[in-house]
Short mmCIF file of C-alpha atoms in Angstrom, two decimals:
data_model
loop_
_atom_site.label_atom_id
_atom_site.label_comp_id
_atom_site.label_asym_id
_atom_site.label_seq_id
_atom_site.Cartn_x
_atom_site.Cartn_y
_atom_site.Cartn_z
CA MET F 1 28.73 -10.31 -46.08
CA ALA F 2 29.03 -13.13 -48.75
CA SER F 3 27.61 -16.55 -48.47
CA SER F 4 28.92 -19.65 -50.27
CA ARG F 5 29.14 -23.60 -50.07
CA ILE F 6 32.17 -25.44 -48.98
CA PHE F 7 32.46 -29.12 -50.64
CA ILE F 8 33.89 -31.46 -47.90
CA SER F 9 33.79 -34.70 -49.48
CA GLY F 10 31.63 -37.05 -51.31
CA SER F 11 30.15 -39.07 -48.22
CA ILE F 12 29.83 -35.55 -46.26
CA GLY F 13 28.68 -33.19 -49.08
CA GLN F 14 28.86 -29.48 -48.67
CA VAL F 15 28.14 -27.03 -45.72
CA SER F 16 27.12 -23.37 -45.80
CA ALA F 17 29.94 -20.62 -45.06
CA GLU F 18 29.75 -16.96 -44.91
CA LEU F 19 32.50 -14.36 -45.30
CA THR F 20 32.41 -11.08 -43.21
CA LYS F 21 34.93 -8.49 -44.85
CA GLY F 22 35.68 -4.73 -44.34
CA ARG F 23 36.99 -2.24 -46.29
CA LYS F 24 40.68 -3.71 -45.84
CA THR F 25 41.98 -7.07 -45.38
CA ASP F 26 45.14 -7.51 -43.56
CA SER F 27 44.48 -11.17 -42.40
CA VAL F 28 41.57 -13.79 -42.59
CA TYR F 29 40.31 -15.71 -39.59
CA VAL F 30 38.75 -18.99 -40.24
CA PHE F 31 36.19 -19.35 -37.41
CA ALA F 32 34.42 -22.57 -36.36
CA HIS F 33 31.35 -22.50 -34.15
CA GLY F 34 30.99 -24.33 -30.84
CA ALA F 35 29.09 -27.75 -30.25
CA GLY F 36 25.77 -26.07 -29.50
CA ALA F 37 25.21 -23.27 -31.83
CA GLY F 38 25.98 -22.79 -35.49
CA MET F 39 27.81 -20.18 -37.83
CA ASN F 40 25.22 -17.56 -37.53
CA HIS F 41 24.87 -17.44 -33.52
CA PRO F 42 24.87 -13.82 -32.57
CA PHE F 43 28.08 -14.17 -30.60
CA MET F 44 29.73 -15.49 -33.91
CA THR F 45 27.95 -12.71 -36.27
CA ARG F 46 28.95 -10.13 -33.92
CA LEU F 47 32.59 -10.85 -33.14
CA SER F 48 33.02 -11.32 -36.94
CA LYS F 49 31.61 -7.86 -37.82
CA GLU F 50 33.98 -6.45 -35.23
CA LEU F 51 37.29 -8.31 -36.66
CA ALA F 52 36.16 -7.12 -40.12
CA GLU F 53 36.17 -3.54 -39.10
CA LEU F 54 39.49 -3.75 -37.77
CA GLY F 55 40.99 -5.35 -41.13
CA VAL F 56 40.31 -9.11 -40.09
CA ALA F 57 38.38 -10.85 -42.73
CA VAL F 58 36.21 -13.82 -41.06
CA LEU F 59 35.28 -16.91 -42.71
CA ARG F 60 32.52 -18.62 -40.69
CA PHE F 61 30.80 -22.14 -41.67
CA ASN F 62 28.85 -24.75 -40.46
CA PHE F 63 29.99 -28.27 -39.34
CA PRO F 64 28.24 -30.89 -41.28
CA TYR F 65 25.77 -31.96 -38.29
CA MET F 66 24.83 -28.52 -37.98
CA GLU F 67 24.03 -28.10 -41.59
CA LYS F 68 21.76 -31.11 -41.45
CA GLY F 69 19.98 -29.65 -38.04
CA SER F 70 21.41 -32.49 -35.69
CA LYS F 71 22.52 -31.81 -32.17
CA ARG F 72 25.04 -34.34 -32.03
CA PRO F 73 28.61 -33.26 -33.04
CA ASP F 74 30.40 -34.89 -35.73
CA VAL F 75 32.99 -37.41 -35.14
CA ALA F 76 36.47 -35.65 -35.15
CA ALA F 77 37.57 -37.18 -38.31
CA ALA F 78 34.50 -35.36 -40.23
CA ALA F 79 34.87 -32.22 -38.15
CA GLU F 80 38.69 -31.75 -38.67
CA LYS F 81 38.11 -32.43 -42.58
CA THR F 82 35.53 -29.66 -42.55
CA VAL F 83 38.09 -27.46 -40.78
CA LEU F 84 40.79 -28.25 -43.24
CA ARG F 85 38.28 -27.66 -46.33
CA ALA F 86 37.43 -24.26 -45.02
CA ILE F 87 40.97 -23.27 -44.55
CA GLU F 88 41.64 -24.29 -48.14
CA HIS F 89 38.64 -22.12 -49.37
CA ALA F 90 39.99 -19.21 -47.49
CA THR F 91 43.58 -19.59 -48.81
CA GLU F 92 42.02 -19.94 -52.47
CA LYS F 93 39.80 -16.44 -52.06
CA PHE F 94 42.67 -14.72 -50.23
CA SER F 95 45.92 -15.35 -52.13
CA GLY F 96 49.01 -14.07 -50.26
CA VAL F 97 46.96 -12.83 -47.09
CA PRO F 98 47.88 -14.47 -43.79
CA ILE F 99 45.47 -17.02 -42.68
CA PHE F 100 44.74 -17.78 -39.07
CA ALA F 101 42.19 -20.29 -37.57
CA GLY F 102 40.48 -21.44 -34.62
CA GLY F 103 37.17 -21.44 -33.25
CA LYS F 104 34.66 -20.93 -30.28
CA SER F 105 35.03 -24.06 -27.99
CA PHE F 106 34.36 -27.09 -29.84
CA GLY F 107 35.18 -25.57 -33.04
CA GLY F 108 38.61 -24.53 -31.77
CA ARG F 109 39.59 -27.97 -30.16
CA MET F 110 38.54 -29.54 -33.63
CA THR F 111 41.10 -26.97 -35.33
CA SER F 112 43.78 -27.61 -32.98
CA GLN F 113 43.45 -31.51 -33.35
CA LEU F 114 43.86 -30.95 -37.06
CA LEU F 115 46.91 -28.90 -36.80
CA SER F 116 48.31 -30.97 -34.36
CA LYS F 117 48.51 -33.73 -37.14
CA ASN F 118 49.34 -31.33 -40.12
CA SER F 119 52.26 -28.85 -40.17
CA ASP F 120 51.84 -28.03 -43.75
CA ILE F 121 48.52 -26.21 -43.60
CA ALA F 122 48.65 -22.91 -44.77
CA CYS F 123 48.05 -21.24 -41.46
CA ILE F 124 50.45 -19.03 -39.35
CA GLY F 125 48.35 -18.95 -36.24
CA LEU F 126 45.60 -20.60 -34.02
CA VAL F 127 43.06 -18.64 -31.71
CA PHE F 128 40.90 -20.19 -29.31
CA VAL F 129 37.67 -18.47 -28.36
CA GLY F 130 37.20 -20.20 -25.02
CA PHE F 131 39.09 -23.44 -25.35
CA PRO F 132 37.13 -26.63 -23.83
CA LEU F 133 39.77 -28.05 -21.42
CA HIS F 134 37.35 -30.13 -19.62
CA PRO F 135 33.64 -31.17 -19.00
CA ALA F 136 31.94 -28.94 -16.61
CA GLY F 137 32.34 -30.14 -13.20
CA LYS F 138 35.22 -32.62 -14.31
CA PRO F 139 38.66 -30.75 -14.42
CA GLY F 140 41.47 -32.37 -16.01
CA VAL F 141 43.96 -31.61 -18.86
CA ASP F 142 43.54 -34.75 -21.22
CA ARG F 143 42.08 -32.53 -24.05
CA ALA F 144 45.02 -30.34 -24.18
CA GLU F 145 47.35 -33.33 -24.74
CA HIS F 146 47.69 -32.66 -28.64
CA LEU F 147 48.52 -28.98 -28.20
CA LYS F 148 52.18 -29.94 -27.66
CA ASN F 149 52.19 -31.02 -31.47
CA VAL F 150 50.85 -27.64 -32.81
CA LYS F 151 53.86 -26.03 -34.40
CA ILE F 152 52.25 -22.51 -35.00
CA PRO F 153 51.55 -19.56 -32.45
CA MET F 154 48.34 -20.03 -30.25
CA LEU F 155 46.52 -17.33 -28.48
CA PHE F 156 43.98 -18.48 -25.82
CA LEU F 157 41.06 -16.25 -24.90
CA GLN F 158 39.65 -17.51 -21.56
CA GLY F 159 37.06 -16.33 -19.14
CA THR F 160 38.31 -16.53 -15.49
CA ARG F 161 34.89 -18.15 -14.65
CA ASP F 162 34.82 -20.63 -17.78
CA ALA F 163 33.26 -23.81 -16.29
CA LEU F 164 34.67 -25.76 -19.19
CA ALA F 165 38.21 -24.53 -18.48
CA GLU F 166 39.30 -24.02 -14.57
CA ILE F 167 41.67 -20.94 -15.01
CA ASN F 168 44.51 -22.45 -13.02
CA LEU F 169 44.58 -25.56 -15.30
CA ILE F 170 44.51 -23.39 -18.65
CA ARG F 171 47.26 -21.29 -17.08
CA GLN F 172 49.07 -24.53 -16.39
CA VAL F 173 48.55 -25.83 -20.01
CA VAL F 174 49.53 -22.66 -21.71
CA GLY F 175 52.55 -22.23 -19.65
CA SER F 176 54.03 -25.56 -20.75
CA LEU F 177 53.25 -24.53 -24.71
CA PRO F 178 56.19 -22.64 -25.96
CA HIS F 179 54.22 -20.51 -28.79
CA ALA F 180 51.07 -19.88 -26.77
CA THR F 181 49.79 -17.04 -25.37
CA LEU F 182 46.84 -16.56 -22.68
CA GLU F 183 44.50 -13.55 -22.50
CA GLU F 184 42.09 -13.73 -19.49
CA LEU F 185 38.90 -12.13 -19.35
CA GLU F 186 38.25 -11.09 -15.76
CA GLY F 187 34.80 -12.50 -14.63
CA ALA F 188 33.77 -14.09 -17.79
CA ASP F 189 32.08 -17.46 -18.42
CA HIS F 190 32.37 -19.94 -21.19
CA SER F 191 30.13 -17.44 -23.43
CA PHE F 192 31.80 -14.61 -22.48
CA ARG F 193 29.29 -13.13 -20.30
CA SER F 194 30.61 -10.95 -17.64
CA GLY F 195 27.51 -9.21 -15.96
CA LYS F 196 26.61 -6.40 -18.31
CA LYS F 197 29.68 -6.07 -19.84
CA ASP F 198 29.93 -6.35 -23.48
CA LEU F 199 33.18 -8.05 -24.17
CA ILE F 200 32.80 -8.72 -27.87
CA PRO F 201 34.80 -5.55 -28.73
CA SER F 202 37.63 -6.29 -26.30
CA LEU F 203 37.62 -9.99 -27.70
CA ALA F 204 38.16 -8.41 -31.47
CA GLU F 205 40.85 -5.75 -30.11
CA ILE F 206 42.87 -8.46 -28.55
CA MET F 207 42.66 -10.88 -31.72
CA HIS F 208 43.59 -8.16 -33.92
CA THR F 209 46.54 -6.88 -31.97
CA TRP F 210 47.98 -10.77 -31.68
CA MET F 211 47.46 -11.36 -35.23
CA LYS F 212 48.87 -8.14 -36.41
CA ASN F 213 52.18 -9.10 -34.29
CA ARG F 214 52.28 -12.32 -36.12
CA THR F 215 52.24 -10.72 -39.50
CA LYS F 216 55.00 -7.80 -38.84
#
């Protein structure tokens, strides 16, 4: 793993980043963290290592609020700018290598909001590791409205017991998007816990296969 700093803007400053890379690099995944835990959460680091072993280098980074130790997520404009700078950082480091982006929950949503407004970003696919479709106990699809403006292929990894994405609603959303694929993990919650099962290797395999098919 290699640590670095990414400059976001004069007002925001820099954030920490970590690159996890294996012996080969067929593609890169810019992996944004969820609202409640930073880039070094065990879920983030383990999934990154599994992907790296399959040939997917992973760039993790903190959002500014997490870098400062705050518990209150950044406003969308700051979060989206951070994702953009992270994608640009990955593009500079891996010239000519296919770039994918996305993230866990909040991080994935901030990435898709950015990409829904900017079709010229050097990113060929979007991977959601648990899209937060609605608050717990308040089913709805308003948070998915912007997805119809995303022009690149999307992969949704969703647990069937995810309290932030009622499974029938996420099926409805993905079914309405022409370039989207849904992979359901039976019995998994928003943290991809399903009893004693370790789902991280499965998540990595699904992501790697989908990415590989996008680069053929």
